[in-house]
Tab-separated table of C-alpha atoms in Angstrom:
chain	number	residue	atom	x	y	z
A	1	UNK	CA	81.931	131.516	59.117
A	2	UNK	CA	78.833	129.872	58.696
A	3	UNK	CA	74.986	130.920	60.338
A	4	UNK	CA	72.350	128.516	61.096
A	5	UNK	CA	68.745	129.393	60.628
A	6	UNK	CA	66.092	126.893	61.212
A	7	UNK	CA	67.014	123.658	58.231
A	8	UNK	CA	68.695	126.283	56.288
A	9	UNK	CA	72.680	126.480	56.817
A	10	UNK	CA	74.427	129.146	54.806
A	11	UNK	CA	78.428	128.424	54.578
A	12	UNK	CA	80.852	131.346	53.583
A	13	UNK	CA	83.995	129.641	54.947
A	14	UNK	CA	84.911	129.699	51.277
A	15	UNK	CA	85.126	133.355	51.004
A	16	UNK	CA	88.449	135.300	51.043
A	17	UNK	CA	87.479	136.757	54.009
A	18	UNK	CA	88.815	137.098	57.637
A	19	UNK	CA	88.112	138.864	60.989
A	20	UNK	CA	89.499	142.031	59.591
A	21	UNK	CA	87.430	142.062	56.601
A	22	UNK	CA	83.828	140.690	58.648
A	23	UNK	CA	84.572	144.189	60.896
A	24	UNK	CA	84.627	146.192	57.816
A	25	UNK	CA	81.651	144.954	57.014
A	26	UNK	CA	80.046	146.036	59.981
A	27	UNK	CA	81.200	149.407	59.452
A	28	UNK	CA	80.025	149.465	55.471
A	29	UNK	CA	76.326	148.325	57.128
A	30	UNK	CA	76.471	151.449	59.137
A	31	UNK	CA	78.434	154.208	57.112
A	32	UNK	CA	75.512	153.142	54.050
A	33	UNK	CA	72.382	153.436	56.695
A	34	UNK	CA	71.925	149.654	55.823
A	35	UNK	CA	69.056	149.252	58.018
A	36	UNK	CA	67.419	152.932	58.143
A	37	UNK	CA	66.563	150.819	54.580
A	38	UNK	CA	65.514	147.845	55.746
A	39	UNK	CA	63.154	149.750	58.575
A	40	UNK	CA	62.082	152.049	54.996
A	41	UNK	CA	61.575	149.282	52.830
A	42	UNK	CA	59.541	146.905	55.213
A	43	UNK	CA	57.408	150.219	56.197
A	44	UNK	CA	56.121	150.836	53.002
A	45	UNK	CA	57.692	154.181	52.623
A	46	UNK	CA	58.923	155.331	48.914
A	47	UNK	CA	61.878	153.799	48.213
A	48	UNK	CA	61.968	153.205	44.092
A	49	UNK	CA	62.113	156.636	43.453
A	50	UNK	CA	62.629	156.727	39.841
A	51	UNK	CA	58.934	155.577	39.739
A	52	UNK	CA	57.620	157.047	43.232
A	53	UNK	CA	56.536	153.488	44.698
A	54	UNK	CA	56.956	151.711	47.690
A	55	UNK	CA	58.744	148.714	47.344
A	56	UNK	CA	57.101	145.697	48.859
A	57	UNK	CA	57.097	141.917	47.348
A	58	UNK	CA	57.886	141.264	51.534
A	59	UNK	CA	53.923	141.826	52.047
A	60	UNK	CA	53.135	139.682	49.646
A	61	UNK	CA	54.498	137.340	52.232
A	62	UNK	CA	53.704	138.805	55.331
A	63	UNK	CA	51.274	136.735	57.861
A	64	UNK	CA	47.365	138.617	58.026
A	65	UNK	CA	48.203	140.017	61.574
A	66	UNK	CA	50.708	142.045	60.428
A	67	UNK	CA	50.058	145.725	58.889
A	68	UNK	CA	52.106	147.367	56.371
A	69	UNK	CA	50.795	150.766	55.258
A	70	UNK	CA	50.489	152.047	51.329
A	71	UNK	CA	48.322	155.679	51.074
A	72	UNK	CA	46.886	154.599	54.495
A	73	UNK	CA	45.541	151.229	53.726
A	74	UNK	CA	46.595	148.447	55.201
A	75	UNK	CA	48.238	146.451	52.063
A	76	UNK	CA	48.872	143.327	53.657
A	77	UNK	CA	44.221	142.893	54.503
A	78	UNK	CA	44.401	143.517	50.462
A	79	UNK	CA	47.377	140.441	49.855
A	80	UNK	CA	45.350	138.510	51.752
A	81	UNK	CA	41.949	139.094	50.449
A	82	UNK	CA	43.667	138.355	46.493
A	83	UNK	CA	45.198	134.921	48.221
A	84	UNK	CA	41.721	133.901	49.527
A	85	UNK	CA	40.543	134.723	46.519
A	86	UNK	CA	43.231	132.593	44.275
A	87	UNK	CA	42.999	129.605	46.982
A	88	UNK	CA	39.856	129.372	46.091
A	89	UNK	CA	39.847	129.168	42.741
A	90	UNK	CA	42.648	126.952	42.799
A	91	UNK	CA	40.935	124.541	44.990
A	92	UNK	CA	37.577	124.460	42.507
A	93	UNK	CA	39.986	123.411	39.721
A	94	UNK	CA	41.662	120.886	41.394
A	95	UNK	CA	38.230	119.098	43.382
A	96	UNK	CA	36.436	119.797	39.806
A	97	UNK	CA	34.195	121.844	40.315
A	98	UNK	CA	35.192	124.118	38.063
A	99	UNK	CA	35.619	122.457	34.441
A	100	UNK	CA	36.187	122.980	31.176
A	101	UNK	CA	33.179	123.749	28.099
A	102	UNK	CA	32.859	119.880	27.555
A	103	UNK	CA	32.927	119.604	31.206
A	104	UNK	CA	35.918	117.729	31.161
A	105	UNK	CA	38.454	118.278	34.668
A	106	UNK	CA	41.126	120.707	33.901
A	107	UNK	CA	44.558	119.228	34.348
A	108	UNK	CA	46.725	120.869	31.935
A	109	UNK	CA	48.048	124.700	32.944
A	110	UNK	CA	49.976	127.301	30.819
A	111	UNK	CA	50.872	130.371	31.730
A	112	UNK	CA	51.000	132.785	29.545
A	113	UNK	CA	53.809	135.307	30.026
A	114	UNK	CA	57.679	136.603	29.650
A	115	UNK	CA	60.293	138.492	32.251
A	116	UNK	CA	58.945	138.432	35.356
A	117	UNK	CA	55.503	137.037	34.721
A	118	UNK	CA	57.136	133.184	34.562
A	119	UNK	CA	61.023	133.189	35.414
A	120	UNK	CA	60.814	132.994	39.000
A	121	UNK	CA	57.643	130.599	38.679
A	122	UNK	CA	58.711	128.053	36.354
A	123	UNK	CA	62.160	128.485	38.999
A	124	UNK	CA	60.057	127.564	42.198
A	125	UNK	CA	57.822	124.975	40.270
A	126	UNK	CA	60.608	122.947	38.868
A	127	UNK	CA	62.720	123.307	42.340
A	128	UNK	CA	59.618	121.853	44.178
A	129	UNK	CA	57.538	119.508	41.672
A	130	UNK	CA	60.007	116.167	42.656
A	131	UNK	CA	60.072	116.351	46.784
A	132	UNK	CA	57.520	113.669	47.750
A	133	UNK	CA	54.161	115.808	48.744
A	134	UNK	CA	54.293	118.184	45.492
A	135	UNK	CA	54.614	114.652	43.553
A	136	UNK	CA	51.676	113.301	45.563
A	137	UNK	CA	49.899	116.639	44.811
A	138	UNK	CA	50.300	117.117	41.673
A	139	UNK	CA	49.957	113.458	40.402
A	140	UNK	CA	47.621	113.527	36.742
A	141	UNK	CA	48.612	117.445	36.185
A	142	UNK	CA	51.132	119.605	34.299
A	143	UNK	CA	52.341	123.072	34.123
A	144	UNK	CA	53.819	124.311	31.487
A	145	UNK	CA	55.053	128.132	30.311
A	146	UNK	CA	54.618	129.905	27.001
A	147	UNK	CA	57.284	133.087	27.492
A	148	UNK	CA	58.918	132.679	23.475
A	149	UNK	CA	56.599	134.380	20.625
A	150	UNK	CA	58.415	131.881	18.329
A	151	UNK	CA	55.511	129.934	17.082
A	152	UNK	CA	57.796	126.641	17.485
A	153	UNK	CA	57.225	127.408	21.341
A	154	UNK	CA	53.604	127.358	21.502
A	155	UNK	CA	53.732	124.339	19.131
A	156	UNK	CA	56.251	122.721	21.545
A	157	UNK	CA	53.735	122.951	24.521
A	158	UNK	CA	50.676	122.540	23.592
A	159	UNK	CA	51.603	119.293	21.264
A	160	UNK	CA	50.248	116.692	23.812
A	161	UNK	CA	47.834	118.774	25.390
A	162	UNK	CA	44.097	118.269	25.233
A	163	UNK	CA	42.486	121.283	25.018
A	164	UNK	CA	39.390	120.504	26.710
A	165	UNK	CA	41.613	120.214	29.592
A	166	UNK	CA	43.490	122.951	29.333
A	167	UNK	CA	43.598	126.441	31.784
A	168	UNK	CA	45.764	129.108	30.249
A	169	UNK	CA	46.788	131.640	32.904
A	170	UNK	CA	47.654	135.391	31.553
A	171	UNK	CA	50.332	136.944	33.535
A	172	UNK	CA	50.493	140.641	32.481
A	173	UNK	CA	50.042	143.222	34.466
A	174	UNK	CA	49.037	145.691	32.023
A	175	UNK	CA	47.660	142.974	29.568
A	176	UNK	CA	49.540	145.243	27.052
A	177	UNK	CA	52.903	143.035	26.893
A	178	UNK	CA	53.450	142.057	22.967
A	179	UNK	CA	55.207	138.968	23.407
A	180	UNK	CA	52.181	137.837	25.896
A	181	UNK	CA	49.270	139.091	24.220
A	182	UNK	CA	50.137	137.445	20.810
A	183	UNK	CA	51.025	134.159	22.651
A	184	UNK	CA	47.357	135.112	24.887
A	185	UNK	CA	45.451	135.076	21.480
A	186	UNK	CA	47.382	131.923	20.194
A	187	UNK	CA	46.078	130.276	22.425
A	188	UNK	CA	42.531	131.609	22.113
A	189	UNK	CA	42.379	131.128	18.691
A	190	UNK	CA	43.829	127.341	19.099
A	191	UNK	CA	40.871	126.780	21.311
A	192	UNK	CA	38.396	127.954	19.146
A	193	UNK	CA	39.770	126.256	16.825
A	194	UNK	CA	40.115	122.209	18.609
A	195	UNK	CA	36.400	123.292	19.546
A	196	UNK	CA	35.053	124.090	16.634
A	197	UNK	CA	34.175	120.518	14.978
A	198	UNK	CA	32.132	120.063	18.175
A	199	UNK	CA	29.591	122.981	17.929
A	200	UNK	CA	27.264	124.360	15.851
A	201	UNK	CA	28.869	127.714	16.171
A	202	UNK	CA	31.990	128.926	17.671
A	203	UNK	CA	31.034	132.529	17.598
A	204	UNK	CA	27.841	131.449	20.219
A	205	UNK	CA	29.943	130.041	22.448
A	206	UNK	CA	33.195	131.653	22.107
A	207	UNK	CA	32.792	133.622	24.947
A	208	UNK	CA	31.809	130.716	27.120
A	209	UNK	CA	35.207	128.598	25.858
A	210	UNK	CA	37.464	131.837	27.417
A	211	UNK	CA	35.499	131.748	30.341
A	212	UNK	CA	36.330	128.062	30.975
A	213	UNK	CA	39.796	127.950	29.599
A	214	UNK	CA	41.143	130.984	30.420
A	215	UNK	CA	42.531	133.482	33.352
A	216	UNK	CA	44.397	136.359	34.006
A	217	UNK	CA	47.051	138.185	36.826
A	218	UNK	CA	46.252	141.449	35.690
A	219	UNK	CA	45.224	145.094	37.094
A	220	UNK	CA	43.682	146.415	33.558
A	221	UNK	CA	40.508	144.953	34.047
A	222	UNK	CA	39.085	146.706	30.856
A	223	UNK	CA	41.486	145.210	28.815
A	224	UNK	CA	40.667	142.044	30.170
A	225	UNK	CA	37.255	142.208	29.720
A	226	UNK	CA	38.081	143.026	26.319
A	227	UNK	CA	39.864	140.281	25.903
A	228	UNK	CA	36.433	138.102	27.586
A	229	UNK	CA	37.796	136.852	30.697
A	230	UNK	CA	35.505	137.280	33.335
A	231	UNK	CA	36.349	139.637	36.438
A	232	UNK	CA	35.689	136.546	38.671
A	233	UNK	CA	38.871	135.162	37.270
A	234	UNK	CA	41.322	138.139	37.161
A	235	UNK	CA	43.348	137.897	40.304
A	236	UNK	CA	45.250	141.767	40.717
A	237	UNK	CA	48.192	142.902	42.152
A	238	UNK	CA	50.005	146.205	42.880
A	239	UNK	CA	52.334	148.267	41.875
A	240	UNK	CA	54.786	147.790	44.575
A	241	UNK	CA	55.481	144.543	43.384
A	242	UNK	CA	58.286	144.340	40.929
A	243	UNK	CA	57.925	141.739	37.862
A	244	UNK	CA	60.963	140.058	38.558
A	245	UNK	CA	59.537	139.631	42.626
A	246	UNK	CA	56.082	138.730	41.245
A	247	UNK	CA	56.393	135.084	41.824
A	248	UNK	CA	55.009	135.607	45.301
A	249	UNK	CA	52.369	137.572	44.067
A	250	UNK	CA	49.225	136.258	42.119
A	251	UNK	CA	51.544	135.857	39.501
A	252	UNK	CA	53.149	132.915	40.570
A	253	UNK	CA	50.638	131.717	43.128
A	254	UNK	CA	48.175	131.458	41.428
A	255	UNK	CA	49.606	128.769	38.758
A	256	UNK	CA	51.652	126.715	41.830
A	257	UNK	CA	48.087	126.381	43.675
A	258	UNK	CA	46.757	125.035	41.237
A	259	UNK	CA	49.498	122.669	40.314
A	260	UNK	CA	50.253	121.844	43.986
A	261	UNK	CA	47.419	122.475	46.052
A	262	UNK	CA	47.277	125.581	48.261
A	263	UNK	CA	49.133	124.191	50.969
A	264	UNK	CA	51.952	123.988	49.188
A	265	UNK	CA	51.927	127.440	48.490
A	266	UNK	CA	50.965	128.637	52.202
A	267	UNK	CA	54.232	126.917	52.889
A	268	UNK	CA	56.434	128.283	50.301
A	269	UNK	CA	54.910	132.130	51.410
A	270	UNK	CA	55.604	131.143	55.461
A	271	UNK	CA	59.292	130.185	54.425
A	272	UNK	CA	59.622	133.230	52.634
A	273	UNK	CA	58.289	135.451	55.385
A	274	UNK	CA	60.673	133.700	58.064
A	275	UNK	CA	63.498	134.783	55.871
A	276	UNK	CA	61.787	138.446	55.411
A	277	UNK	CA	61.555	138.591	59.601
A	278	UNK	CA	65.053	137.247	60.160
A	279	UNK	CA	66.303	139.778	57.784
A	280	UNK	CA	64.818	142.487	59.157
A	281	UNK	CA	65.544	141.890	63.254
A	282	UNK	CA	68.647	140.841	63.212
A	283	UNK	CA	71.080	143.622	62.969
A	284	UNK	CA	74.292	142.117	63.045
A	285	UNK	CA	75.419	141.758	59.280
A	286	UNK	CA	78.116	138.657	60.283
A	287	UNK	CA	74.537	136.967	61.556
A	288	UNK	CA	72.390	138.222	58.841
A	289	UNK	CA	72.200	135.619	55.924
A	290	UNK	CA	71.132	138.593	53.049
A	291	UNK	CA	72.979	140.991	54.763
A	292	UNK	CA	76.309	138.699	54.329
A	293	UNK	CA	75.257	137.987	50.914
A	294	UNK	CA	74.952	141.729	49.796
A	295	UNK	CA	78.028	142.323	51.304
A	296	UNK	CA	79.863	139.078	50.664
A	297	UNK	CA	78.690	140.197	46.827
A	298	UNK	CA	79.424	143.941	46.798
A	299	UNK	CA	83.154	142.689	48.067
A	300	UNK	CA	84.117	139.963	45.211
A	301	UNK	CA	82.690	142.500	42.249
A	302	UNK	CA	83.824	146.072	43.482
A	303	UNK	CA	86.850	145.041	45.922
A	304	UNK	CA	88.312	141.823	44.501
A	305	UNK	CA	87.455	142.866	40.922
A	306	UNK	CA	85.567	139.378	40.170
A	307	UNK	CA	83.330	140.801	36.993
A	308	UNK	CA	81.273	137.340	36.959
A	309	UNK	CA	79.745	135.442	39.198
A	310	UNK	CA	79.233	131.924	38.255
A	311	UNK	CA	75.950	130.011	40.180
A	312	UNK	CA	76.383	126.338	40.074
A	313	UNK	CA	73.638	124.246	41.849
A	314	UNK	CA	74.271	120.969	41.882
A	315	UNK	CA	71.201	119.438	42.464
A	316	UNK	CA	69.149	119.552	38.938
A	317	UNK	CA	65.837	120.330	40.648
A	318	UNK	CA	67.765	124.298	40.620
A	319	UNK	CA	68.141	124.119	36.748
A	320	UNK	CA	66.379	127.264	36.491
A	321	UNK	CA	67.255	129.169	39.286
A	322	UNK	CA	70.065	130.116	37.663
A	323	UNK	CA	67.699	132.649	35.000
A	324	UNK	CA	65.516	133.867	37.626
A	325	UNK	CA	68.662	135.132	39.818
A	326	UNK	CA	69.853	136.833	36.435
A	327	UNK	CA	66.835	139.014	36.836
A	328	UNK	CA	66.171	139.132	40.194
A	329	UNK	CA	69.933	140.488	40.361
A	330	UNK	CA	71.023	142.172	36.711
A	331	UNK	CA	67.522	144.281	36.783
A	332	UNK	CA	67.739	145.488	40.250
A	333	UNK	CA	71.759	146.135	40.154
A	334	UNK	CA	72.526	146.746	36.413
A	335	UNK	CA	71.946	150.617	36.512
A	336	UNK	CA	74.682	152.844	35.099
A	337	UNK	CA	73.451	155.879	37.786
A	338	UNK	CA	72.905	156.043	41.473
A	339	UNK	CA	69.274	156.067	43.204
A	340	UNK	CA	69.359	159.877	43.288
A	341	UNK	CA	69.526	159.767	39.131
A	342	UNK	CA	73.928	160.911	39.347
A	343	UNK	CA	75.949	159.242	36.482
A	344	UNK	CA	78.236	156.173	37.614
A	345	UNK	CA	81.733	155.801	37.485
A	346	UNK	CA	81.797	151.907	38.109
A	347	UNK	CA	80.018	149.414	37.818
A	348	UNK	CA	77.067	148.083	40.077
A	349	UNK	CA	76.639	144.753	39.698
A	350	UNK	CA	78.391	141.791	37.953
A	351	UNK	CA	77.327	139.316	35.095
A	352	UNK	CA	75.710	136.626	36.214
A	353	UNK	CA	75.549	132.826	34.254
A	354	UNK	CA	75.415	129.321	35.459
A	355	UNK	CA	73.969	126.221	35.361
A	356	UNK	CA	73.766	122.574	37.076
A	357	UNK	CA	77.330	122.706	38.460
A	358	UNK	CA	78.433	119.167	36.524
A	359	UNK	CA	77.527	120.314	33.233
A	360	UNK	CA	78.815	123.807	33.640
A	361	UNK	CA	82.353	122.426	34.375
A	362	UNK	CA	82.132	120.830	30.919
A	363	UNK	CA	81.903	123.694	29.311
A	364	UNK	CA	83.554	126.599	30.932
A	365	UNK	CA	86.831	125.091	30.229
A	366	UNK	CA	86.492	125.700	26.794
A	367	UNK	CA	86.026	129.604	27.238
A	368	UNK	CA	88.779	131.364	25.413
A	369	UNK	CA	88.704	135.087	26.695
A	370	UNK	CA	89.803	136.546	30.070
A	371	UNK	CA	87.319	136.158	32.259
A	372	UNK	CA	87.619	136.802	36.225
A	373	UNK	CA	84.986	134.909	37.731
A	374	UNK	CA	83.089	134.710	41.160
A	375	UNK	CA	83.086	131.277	41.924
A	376	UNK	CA	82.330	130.405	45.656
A	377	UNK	CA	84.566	133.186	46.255
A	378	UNK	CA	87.396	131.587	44.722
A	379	UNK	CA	88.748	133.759	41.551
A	380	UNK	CA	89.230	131.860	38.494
A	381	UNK	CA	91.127	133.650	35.872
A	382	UNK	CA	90.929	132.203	32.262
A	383	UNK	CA	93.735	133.468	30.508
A	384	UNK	CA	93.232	134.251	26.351
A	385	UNK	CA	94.435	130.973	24.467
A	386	UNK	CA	96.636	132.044	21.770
């Protein structure tokens, strides 16, 4: 009960599961269609139909010879043109040829943004940021996130930071998010503001100081103009790509580039894809490392009644994978009626919480209400101290 694929070993011995129970899989796979999906969803065809949209964050991954079809264009030329377009941006910052109003290097980067727009990229950035070539990469610069409109969190982040050194990145797709267009103008107005005793004028250069200090991941380009960002840096995506997918979008490669180096990156999209391509060819679920986790899943919540699933990494460089998964899996499972809009009478998905596995145990033991939990496919029960 365990499948190799390339360095990555996925072990389900754990499970409550046995040869009886892996050939009822097989016939779930096929009595749901499983992979009449899989063929839908990786050809571009309408899938999210409460919204009419394709659903495809596995272009955003896809290698340039391959050709996945939107409206008949070829989406995965347009992927490609945005990541030529970030890479090179990216690699301006980093070499210095692209600076800040003083002309100071730029070595400090925020993003701007909430949900979607920084789980999954503040996930990847801390899993990565300690193996030895992102260290060597990113030696002498910082990214940080600015999701919380408390004013303590701004404060918080930009404490040490110098802003003549400082890139804030906009993730918004809309530019219309509340929580990230207050925090967006923060920030503009704290620039202005550290610049100000070194000019004549800040309203004669004020549009100069966003241009140097300031980006966006964005498709309202009005807005952003608005807002005076210059087109040259507002990198767009689609809207086949789900927030809480986006980190493989501009979205999140956009701020790992220029943390990392685009290198980095090209590696972290080329892993992703291999996982896309093994998902999608092989057809036998017991083989199928997603497919065994979807059903592996669907069996502890709906057949062995498990209404938690606890995710305990215990290395600390996961310490916030555990909030991205919430997302990834509450938003796309936590619906209360089926894909063709009819009322459910159980329910799809279970709660999800975790953290680094050693600190976790230290505090679950103190929970004091029933609580059937997922863990490794083990149930824990937690009966109600009196």
């Amino acid at each position: 009960q365990t499948i190799q694929l390339d360095s990555l070993f996925f072990d389900y011995t754990h499970q409550r599961l046995n040869d009886q129970t892996l050939e009822l899989f097989k016939l779930l796979a096929d009595e749901v269609h499983l992979w009449d999906k899989v063929d839908a969803m990786f050809s571009g065809k309408v899938i999210n139909k409460s919204e009419n949209r394709s659903v495809l964050h596995v272009a955003l991954r896809a290698g340039k010879e391959k050709k996945i079809e939107v409206g008949g264009k070829n989406v995965v030329s347009e992927v490609h043109e945005v990541l030529e377009k970030v890479f090179e941006f990216a690699t301006k910052v980093r070499e210095g040829k692209f600076v800040g109003h003083s002309g100071k290097r730029l070595t400090n980067f925020v993003v701007i943004g909430i949900g979607g727009s920084y789980l999954g990229v503040d996930f990847v950035y801390e899993a990565i940021r300690h193996h030895e070539e992102c260290k060597k990469a990113s030696r002498g610069l910082q990214l940080k996130f600015i999701p919380n409109v408390d004013p303590v969190d701004f404060a918080r982040v930009t404490e040490d930071l110098d802003p003549e050194e400082t890139l804030f990145i906009v993730n918004s797709k809309t530019f219309t998010t509340a929580e990230t267009m207050l925090n967006a103008r923060t920030c503009r107005n704290w620039l202005f503001e550290k610049y100000s005793p070194k000019i004549k004028s800040v309203e004669e250069v004020k549009k100069k100081i966003v241009a140097c200090h300031m980006c966006a991941v964005s498709t309202s380009l009005d807005k952003t103009d608005d807002f005076g960002i210059e087109r040259d840096k507002v990198f767009p995506f689609w809207d086949w790509v789900g927030g809480r997918f986006s980190v493989w979008s501009a979205i999140g490669v956009l701020p790992l580039a220029l943390a990392f180096g685009c290198e980095v990156v090209k590696q972290f999209l080329a892993g992703g894809e291999n996982i896309d391509d093994h998902f999608a060819r092989t057809r036998e679920p017991e083989k199928n490392v997603p497919a065994m986790l979807g059903v592996i899943g669907f069996y502890n919540t709906f057949i062995q009644e498990m209404e938690s699933r606890a995710i305990l990494p215990y290395s600390q460089c996961l310490h916030r994978f555990v909030p991205h998964i919430q997302q990834v899996s509450m938003e796309s499972n936590g619906k209360d009626v089926s894909i063709d809009g009819i009322p459910l009478r159980y329910p799809t998905g279970p709660v999800i919480f975790g953290e680094p596995g050693t600190c976790l145990l230290y505090t679950s033991d103190a929970a004091d209400d029933s609580l059937r939990v997922d863990l490794g496919g083990r149930r824990i029960i937690k009966k109600k101290k009196n």
